[in-house]
Amino acid sequence: MVIINKANKKNLNLVSQIIKSGGLVAIPTETVYGLAANALDKHAVAKIFIAKGRPQDNPLIVHVAEKNEIFKLISTFPKKAEILINKFWPGPLTVILPKSNLIPDEVTAGLNSIAIRMPNHDLARQIIKLSGVPLAAPSANRSGSPSPTRAQHVINDMDGKIDAILDGGECSVGIESTVVSFLEEIPILLRPGGISAEEIKETIGNLKIDKA
C-alpha cells in the first residue's frame, strides 16, 4: 500500500489513475476516510467488499463532486430531495433515490435504489473530478471496526488490502453522514449523522424515523 502524504497535483493525478484502473484508494472526507473505487466498475466495487470483509447485501454510498452529476445516476428526483440537497450539499447528507441503469447491482446490493452524497471536502471532490467517475466510498475500515477519522486508522485496518491512501489529516466532522430515503411519499431517516433530524424537518417538513 502506497501512503501519500502530500496532496499536490502529481499525487492527486496518481490517486485518480489508480481509481481509473480499477484500484482502491482510501481518501479523506469531512465525515470519515472513505475506501474509494469507480462506482461504474463492478469489478472494482467487488474489491471494496473483499477489503472490508463487508456483506454483499450491504449497499454502498456513491460520492459525486457536483450536484448535476446525480442526474445520470437516478431515475426520478423528488422535489423534497432537491430542496434538502440544495441546503446541505456539499456536506454529511446521503439521500436514497431510485437508481438509473448506469449503476451496477454490486453497488446497490441488487436494490433499485442508490445512496448518493456530495462530500464537503476539497480533496475528495478534486479526486472525483480527476477520476471522471462517481466513487463508491464506504468507510475505509474492516466491517465492524470503528470508522477511521485519521490516516493511521486506515493503515491499521487496510494495510496490504488496498492500493494507496491519501493522508488528508483528521476528518472535521468525524461521524458518518445522515441518511434519508426518498423512496416513499414521506421521507425516512435511516441513519442519524452529521445533520440532525430537526434540521431535516425544518427544511422539508414531515419525516419518518426508521425504528432500526
JSON list of N, CA, C and O in Angstrom, two decimals, residues 32-66:
[
{"chain": "A", "resi": 32, "resn": "VAL", "atom": "N", "xyz": [-15.64, 10.70, 7.51]},
{"chain": "A", "resi": 32, "resn": "VAL", "atom": "CA", "xyz": [-14.60, 9.72, 7.83]},
{"chain": "A", "resi": 32, "resn": "VAL", "atom": "C", "xyz": [-13.81, 9.44, 6.57]},
{"chain": "A", "resi": 32, "resn": "VAL", "atom": "O", "xyz": [-14.18, 9.89, 5.48]},
{"chain": "A", "resi": 33, "resn": "TYR", "atom": "N", "xyz": [-12.72, 8.70, 6.68]},
{"chain": "A", "resi": 33, "resn": "TYR", "atom": "CA", "xyz": [-11.99, 8.28, 5.48]},
{"chain": "A", "resi": 33, "resn": "TYR", "atom": "C", "xyz": [-12.82, 7.25, 4.71]},
{"chain": "A", "resi": 33, "resn": "TYR", "atom": "O", "xyz": [-13.42, 6.35, 5.31]},
{"chain": "A", "resi": 34, "resn": "GLY", "atom": "N", "xyz": [-12.87, 7.42, 3.39]},
{"chain": "A", "resi": 34, "resn": "GLY", "atom": "CA", "xyz": [-13.64, 6.51, 2.55]},
{"chain": "A", "resi": 34, "resn": "GLY", "atom": "C", "xyz": [-12.73, 5.62, 1.73]},
{"chain": "A", "resi": 34, "resn": "GLY", "atom": "O", "xyz": [-11.62, 6.02, 1.35]},
{"chain": "A", "resi": 35, "resn": "LEU", "atom": "N", "xyz": [-13.21, 4.41, 1.44]},
{"chain": "A", "resi": 35, "resn": "LEU", "atom": "CA", "xyz": [-12.47, 3.47, 0.60]},
{"chain": "A", "resi": 35, "resn": "LEU", "atom": "C", "xyz": [-13.05, 3.56, -0.80]},
{"chain": "A", "resi": 35, "resn": "LEU", "atom": "O", "xyz": [-14.10, 3.01, -1.10]},
{"chain": "A", "resi": 36, "resn": "ALA", "atom": "N", "xyz": [-12.35, 4.30, -1.67]},
{"chain": "A", "resi": 36, "resn": "ALA", "atom": "CA", "xyz": [-12.93, 4.73, -2.94]},
{"chain": "A", "resi": 36, "resn": "ALA", "atom": "C", "xyz": [-12.57, 3.81, -4.11]},
{"chain": "A", "resi": 36, "resn": "ALA", "atom": "O", "xyz": [-11.43, 3.38, -4.26]},
{"chain": "A", "resi": 37, "resn": "ALA", "atom": "N", "xyz": [-13.59, 3.56, -4.93]},
{"chain": "A", "resi": 37, "resn": "ALA", "atom": "CA", "xyz": [-13.43, 2.84, -6.19]},
{"chain": "A", "resi": 37, "resn": "ALA", "atom": "C", "xyz": [-14.40, 3.41, -7.21]},
{"chain": "A", "resi": 37, "resn": "ALA", "atom": "O", "xyz": [-15.37, 4.08, -6.86]},
{"chain": "A", "resi": 38, "resn": "ASN", "atom": "N", "xyz": [-14.14, 3.16, -8.48]},
{"chain": "A", "resi": 38, "resn": "ASN", "atom": "CA", "xyz": [-15.02, 3.59, -9.56]},
{"chain": "A", "resi": 38, "resn": "ASN", "atom": "C", "xyz": [-16.38, 2.93, -9.38]},
{"chain": "A", "resi": 38, "resn": "ASN", "atom": "O", "xyz": [-16.52, 1.71, -9.49]},
{"chain": "A", "resi": 39, "resn": "ALA", "atom": "N", "xyz": [-17.40, 3.73, -9.11]},
{"chain": "A", "resi": 39, "resn": "ALA", "atom": "CA", "xyz": [-18.74, 3.19, -8.86]},
{"chain": "A", "resi": 39, "resn": "ALA", "atom": "C", "xyz": [-19.39, 2.59, -10.10]},
{"chain": "A", "resi": 39, "resn": "ALA", "atom": "O", "xyz": [-20.41, 1.89, -9.98]},
{"chain": "A", "resi": 40, "resn": "LEU", "atom": "N", "xyz": [-18.83, 2.83, -11.27]},
{"chain": "A", "resi": 40, "resn": "LEU", "atom": "CA", "xyz": [-19.39, 2.28, -12.51]},
{"chain": "A", "resi": 40, "resn": "LEU", "atom": "C", "xyz": [-18.71, 0.99, -12.93]},
{"chain": "A", "resi": 40, "resn": "LEU", "atom": "O", "xyz": [-19.07, 0.39, -13.95]},
{"chain": "A", "resi": 41, "resn": "ASP", "atom": "N", "xyz": [-17.71, 0.55, -12.16]},
{"chain": "A", "resi": 41, "resn": "ASP", "atom": "CA", "xyz": [-16.92, -0.64, -12.46]},
{"chain": "A", "resi": 41, "resn": "ASP", "atom": "C", "xyz": [-17.23, -1.71, -11.43]},
{"chain": "A", "resi": 41, "resn": "ASP", "atom": "O", "xyz": [-16.75, -1.64, -10.29]},
{"chain": "A", "resi": 42, "resn": "LYS", "atom": "N", "xyz": [-18.01, -2.71, -11.81]},
{"chain": "A", "resi": 42, "resn": "LYS", "atom": "CA", "xyz": [-18.46, -3.71, -10.83]},
{"chain": "A", "resi": 42, "resn": "LYS", "atom": "C", "xyz": [-17.29, -4.53, -10.27]},
{"chain": "A", "resi": 42, "resn": "LYS", "atom": "O", "xyz": [-17.34, -4.99, -9.13]},
{"chain": "A", "resi": 43, "resn": "HIS", "atom": "N", "xyz": [-16.23, -4.70, -11.05]},
{"chain": "A", "resi": 43, "resn": "HIS", "atom": "CA", "xyz": [-15.07, -5.46, -10.57]},
{"chain": "A", "resi": 43, "resn": "HIS", "atom": "C", "xyz": [-14.31, -4.67, -9.50]},
{"chain": "A", "resi": 43, "resn": "HIS", "atom": "O", "xyz": [-13.86, -5.24, -8.51]},
{"chain": "A", "resi": 44, "resn": "ALA", "atom": "N", "xyz": [-14.19, -3.35, -9.71]},
{"chain": "A", "resi": 44, "resn": "ALA", "atom": "CA", "xyz": [-13.55, -2.51, -8.70]},
{"chain": "A", "resi": 44, "resn": "ALA", "atom": "C", "xyz": [-14.38, -2.47, -7.43]},
{"chain": "A", "resi": 44, "resn": "ALA", "atom": "O", "xyz": [-13.85, -2.54, -6.31]},
{"chain": "A", "resi": 45, "resn": "VAL", "atom": "N", "xyz": [-15.69, -2.36, -7.59]},
{"chain": "A", "resi": 45, "resn": "VAL", "atom": "CA", "xyz": [-16.59, -2.32, -6.44]},
{"chain": "A", "resi": 45, "resn": "VAL", "atom": "C", "xyz": [-16.50, -3.61, -5.63]},
{"chain": "A", "resi": 45, "resn": "VAL", "atom": "O", "xyz": [-16.52, -3.59, -4.39]},
{"chain": "A", "resi": 46, "resn": "ALA", "atom": "N", "xyz": [-16.38, -4.74, -6.32]},
{"chain": "A", "resi": 46, "resn": "ALA", "atom": "CA", "xyz": [-16.27, -6.03, -5.63]},
{"chain": "A", "resi": 46, "resn": "ALA", "atom": "C", "xyz": [-15.06, -6.07, -4.70]},
{"chain": "A", "resi": 46, "resn": "ALA", "atom": "O", "xyz": [-15.10, -6.71, -3.64]},
{"chain": "A", "resi": 47, "resn": "LYS", "atom": "N", "xyz": [-13.99, -5.36, -5.09]},
{"chain": "A", "resi": 47, "resn": "LYS", "atom": "CA", "xyz": [-12.78, -5.33, -4.26]},
{"chain": "A", "resi": 47, "resn": "LYS", "atom": "C", "xyz": [-13.03, -4.63, -2.93]},
{"chain": "A", "resi": 47, "resn": "LYS", "atom": "O", "xyz": [-12.37, -4.95, -1.92]},
{"chain": "A", "resi": 48, "resn": "ILE", "atom": "N", "xyz": [-13.95, -3.66, -2.90]},
{"chain": "A", "resi": 48, "resn": "ILE", "atom": "CA", "xyz": [-14.28, -2.97, -1.65]},
{"chain": "A", "resi": 48, "resn": "ILE", "atom": "C", "xyz": [-14.82, -3.96, -0.62]},
{"chain": "A", "resi": 48, "resn": "ILE", "atom": "O", "xyz": [-14.40, -3.98, 0.53]},
{"chain": "A", "resi": 49, "resn": "PHE", "atom": "N", "xyz": [-15.75, -4.81, -1.06]},
{"chain": "A", "resi": 49, "resn": "PHE", "atom": "CA", "xyz": [-16.36, -5.78, -0.15]},
{"chain": "A", "resi": 49, "resn": "PHE", "atom": "C", "xyz": [-15.32, -6.76, 0.40]},
{"chain": "A", "resi": 49, "resn": "PHE", "atom": "O", "xyz": [-15.36, -7.13, 1.58]},
{"chain": "A", "resi": 50, "resn": "ILE", "atom": "N", "xyz": [-14.38, -7.16, -0.47]},
{"chain": "A", "resi": 50, "resn": "ILE", "atom": "CA", "xyz": [-13.33, -8.09, -0.05]},
{"chain": "A", "resi": 50, "resn": "ILE", "atom": "C", "xyz": [-12.41, -7.42, 0.97]},
{"chain": "A", "resi": 50, "resn": "ILE", "atom": "O", "xyz": [-12.10, -7.99, 2.02]},
{"chain": "A", "resi": 51, "resn": "ALA", "atom": "N", "xyz": [-11.97, -6.20, 0.67]},
{"chain": "A", "resi": 51, "resn": "ALA", "atom": "CA", "xyz": [-11.02, -5.50, 1.56]},
{"chain": "A", "resi": 51, "resn": "ALA", "atom": "C", "xyz": [-11.64, -5.24, 2.93]},
{"chain": "A", "resi": 51, "resn": "ALA", "atom": "O", "xyz": [-10.97, -5.36, 3.96]},
{"chain": "A", "resi": 52, "resn": "LYS", "atom": "N", "xyz": [-12.93, -4.89, 2.96]},
{"chain": "A", "resi": 52, "resn": "LYS", "atom": "CA", "xyz": [-13.59, -4.55, 4.21]},
{"chain": "A", "resi": 52, "resn": "LYS", "atom": "C", "xyz": [-14.12, -5.78, 4.95]},
{"chain": "A", "resi": 52, "resn": "LYS", "atom": "O", "xyz": [-14.43, -5.70, 6.14]},
{"chain": "A", "resi": 53, "resn": "GLY", "atom": "N", "xyz": [-14.27, -6.91, 4.25]},
{"chain": "A", "resi": 53, "resn": "GLY", "atom": "CA", "xyz": [-14.98, -8.03, 4.83]},
{"chain": "A", "resi": 53, "resn": "GLY", "atom": "C", "xyz": [-16.44, -7.69, 5.02]},
{"chain": "A", "resi": 53, "resn": "GLY", "atom": "O", "xyz": [-17.09, -8.06, 5.99]},
{"chain": "A", "resi": 54, "resn": "ARG", "atom": "N", "xyz": [-16.97, -6.96, 4.05]},
{"chain": "A", "resi": 54, "resn": "ARG", "atom": "CA", "xyz": [-18.33, -6.41, 4.14]},
{"chain": "A", "resi": 54, "resn": "ARG", "atom": "C", "xyz": [-19.33, -7.36, 3.48]},
{"chain": "A", "resi": 54, "resn": "ARG", "atom": "O", "xyz": [-19.07, -7.87, 2.38]},
{"chain": "A", "resi": 55, "resn": "PRO", "atom": "N", "xyz": [-20.48, -7.60, 4.10]},
{"chain": "A", "resi": 55, "resn": "PRO", "atom": "CA", "xyz": [-21.50, -8.44, 3.47]},
{"chain": "A", "resi": 55, "resn": "PRO", "atom": "C", "xyz": [-21.95, -7.88, 2.12]},
{"chain": "A", "resi": 55, "resn": "PRO", "atom": "O", "xyz": [-22.10, -6.66, 1.98]},
{"chain": "A", "resi": 56, "resn": "GLN", "atom": "N", "xyz": [-22.16, -8.76, 1.16]},
{"chain": "A", "resi": 56, "resn": "GLN", "atom": "CA", "xyz": [-22.52, -8.32, -0.20]},
{"chain": "A", "resi": 56, "resn": "GLN", "atom": "C", "xyz": [-23.91, -7.68, -0.26]},
{"chain": "A", "resi": 56, "resn": "GLN", "atom": "O", "xyz": [-24.24, -7.01, -1.23]},
{"chain": "A", "resi": 57, "resn": "ASP", "atom": "N", "xyz": [-24.73, -7.90, 0.78]},
{"chain": "A", "resi": 57, "resn": "ASP", "atom": "CA", "xyz": [-26.08, -7.34, 0.77]},
{"chain": "A", "resi": 57, "resn": "ASP", "atom": "C", "xyz": [-26.16, -5.96, 1.44]},
{"chain": "A", "resi": 57, "resn": "ASP", "atom": "O", "xyz": [-27.24, -5.46, 1.73]},
{"chain": "A", "resi": 58, "resn": "ASN", "atom": "N", "xyz": [-24.99, -5.35, 1.66]},
{"chain": "A", "resi": 58, "resn": "ASN", "atom": "CA", "xyz": [-24.94, -4.03, 2.31]},
{"chain": "A", "resi": 58, "resn": "ASN", "atom": "C", "xyz": [-24.56, -2.99, 1.26]},
{"chain": "A", "resi": 58, "resn": "ASN", "atom": "O", "xyz": [-23.40, -2.90, 0.85]},
{"chain": "A", "resi": 59, "resn": "PRO", "atom": "N", "xyz": [-25.52, -2.17, 0.79]},
{"chain": "A", "resi": 59, "resn": "PRO", "atom": "CA", "xyz": [-25.25, -1.24, -0.31]},
{"chain": "A", "resi": 59, "resn": "PRO", "atom": "C", "xyz": [-24.18, -0.20, 0.05]},
{"chain": "A", "resi": 59, "resn": "PRO", "atom": "O", "xyz": [-23.93, 0.08, 1.22]},
{"chain": "A", "resi": 60, "resn": "LEU", "atom": "N", "xyz": [-23.57, 0.36, -0.99]},
{"chain": "A", "resi": 60, "resn": "LEU", "atom": "CA", "xyz": [-22.51, 1.36, -0.83]},
{"chain": "A", "resi": 60, "resn": "LEU", "atom": "C", "xyz": [-23.04, 2.76, -1.14]},
{"chain": "A", "resi": 60, "resn": "LEU", "atom": "O", "xyz": [-23.95, 2.91, -1.96]},
{"chain": "A", "resi": 61, "resn": "ILE", "atom": "N", "xyz": [-22.45, 3.77, -0.52]},
{"chain": "A", "resi": 61, "resn": "ILE", "atom": "CA", "xyz": [-22.78, 5.16, -0.83]},
{"chain": "A", "resi": 61, "resn": "ILE", "atom": "C", "xyz": [-21.90, 5.63, -1.98]},
{"chain": "A", "resi": 61, "resn": "ILE", "atom": "O", "xyz": [-20.69, 5.40, -1.99]},
{"chain": "A", "resi": 62, "resn": "VAL", "atom": "N", "xyz": [-22.52, 6.28, -2.96]},
{"chain": "A", "resi": 62, "resn": "VAL", "atom": "CA", "xyz": [-21.81, 6.81, -4.12]},
{"chain": "A", "resi": 62, "resn": "VAL", "atom": "C", "xyz": [-21.56, 8.30, -3.92]},
{"chain": "A", "resi": 62, "resn": "VAL", "atom": "O", "xyz": [-22.47, 9.03, -3.51]},
{"chain": "A", "resi": 63, "resn": "HIS", "atom": "N", "xyz": [-20.34, 8.75, -4.20]},
{"chain": "A", "resi": 63, "resn": "HIS", "atom": "CA", "xyz": [-19.95, 10.14, -3.97]},
{"chain": "A", "resi": 63, "resn": "HIS", "atom": "C", "xyz": [-19.77, 10.87, -5.30]},
{"chain": "A", "resi": 63, "resn": "HIS", "atom": "O", "xyz": [-19.15, 10.33, -6.23]},
{"chain": "A", "resi": 64, "resn": "VAL", "atom": "N", "xyz": [-20.29, 12.09, -5.36]},
{"chain": "A", "resi": 64, "resn": "VAL", "atom": "CA", "xyz": [-20.17, 12.92, -6.56]},
{"chain": "A", "resi": 64, "resn": "VAL", "atom": "C", "xyz": [-19.50, 14.24, -6.17]},
{"chain": "A", "resi": 64, "resn": "VAL", "atom": "O", "xyz": [-19.44, 14.60, -4.99]},
{"chain": "A", "resi": 65, "resn": "ALA", "atom": "N", "xyz": [-19.00, 14.94, -7.19]},
{"chain": "A", "resi": 65, "resn": "ALA", "atom": "CA", "xyz": [-18.30, 16.21, -6.95]},
{"chain": "A", "resi": 65, "resn": "ALA", "atom": "C", "xyz": [-19.20, 17.42, -7.16]},
{"chain": "A", "resi": 65, "resn": "ALA", "atom": "O", "xyz": [-18.95, 18.49, -6.61]},
{"chain": "A", "resi": 66, "resn": "GLU", "atom": "N", "xyz": [-20.25, 17.27, -7.97]},
{"chain": "A", "resi": 66, "resn": "GLU", "atom": "CA", "xyz": [-21.17, 18.36, -8.28]},
{"chain": "A", "resi": 66, "resn": "GLU", "atom": "C", "xyz": [-22.60, 17.84, -8.25]},
{"chain": "A", "resi": 66, "resn": "GLU", "atom": "O", "xyz": [-22.85, 16.67, -8.55]}
]
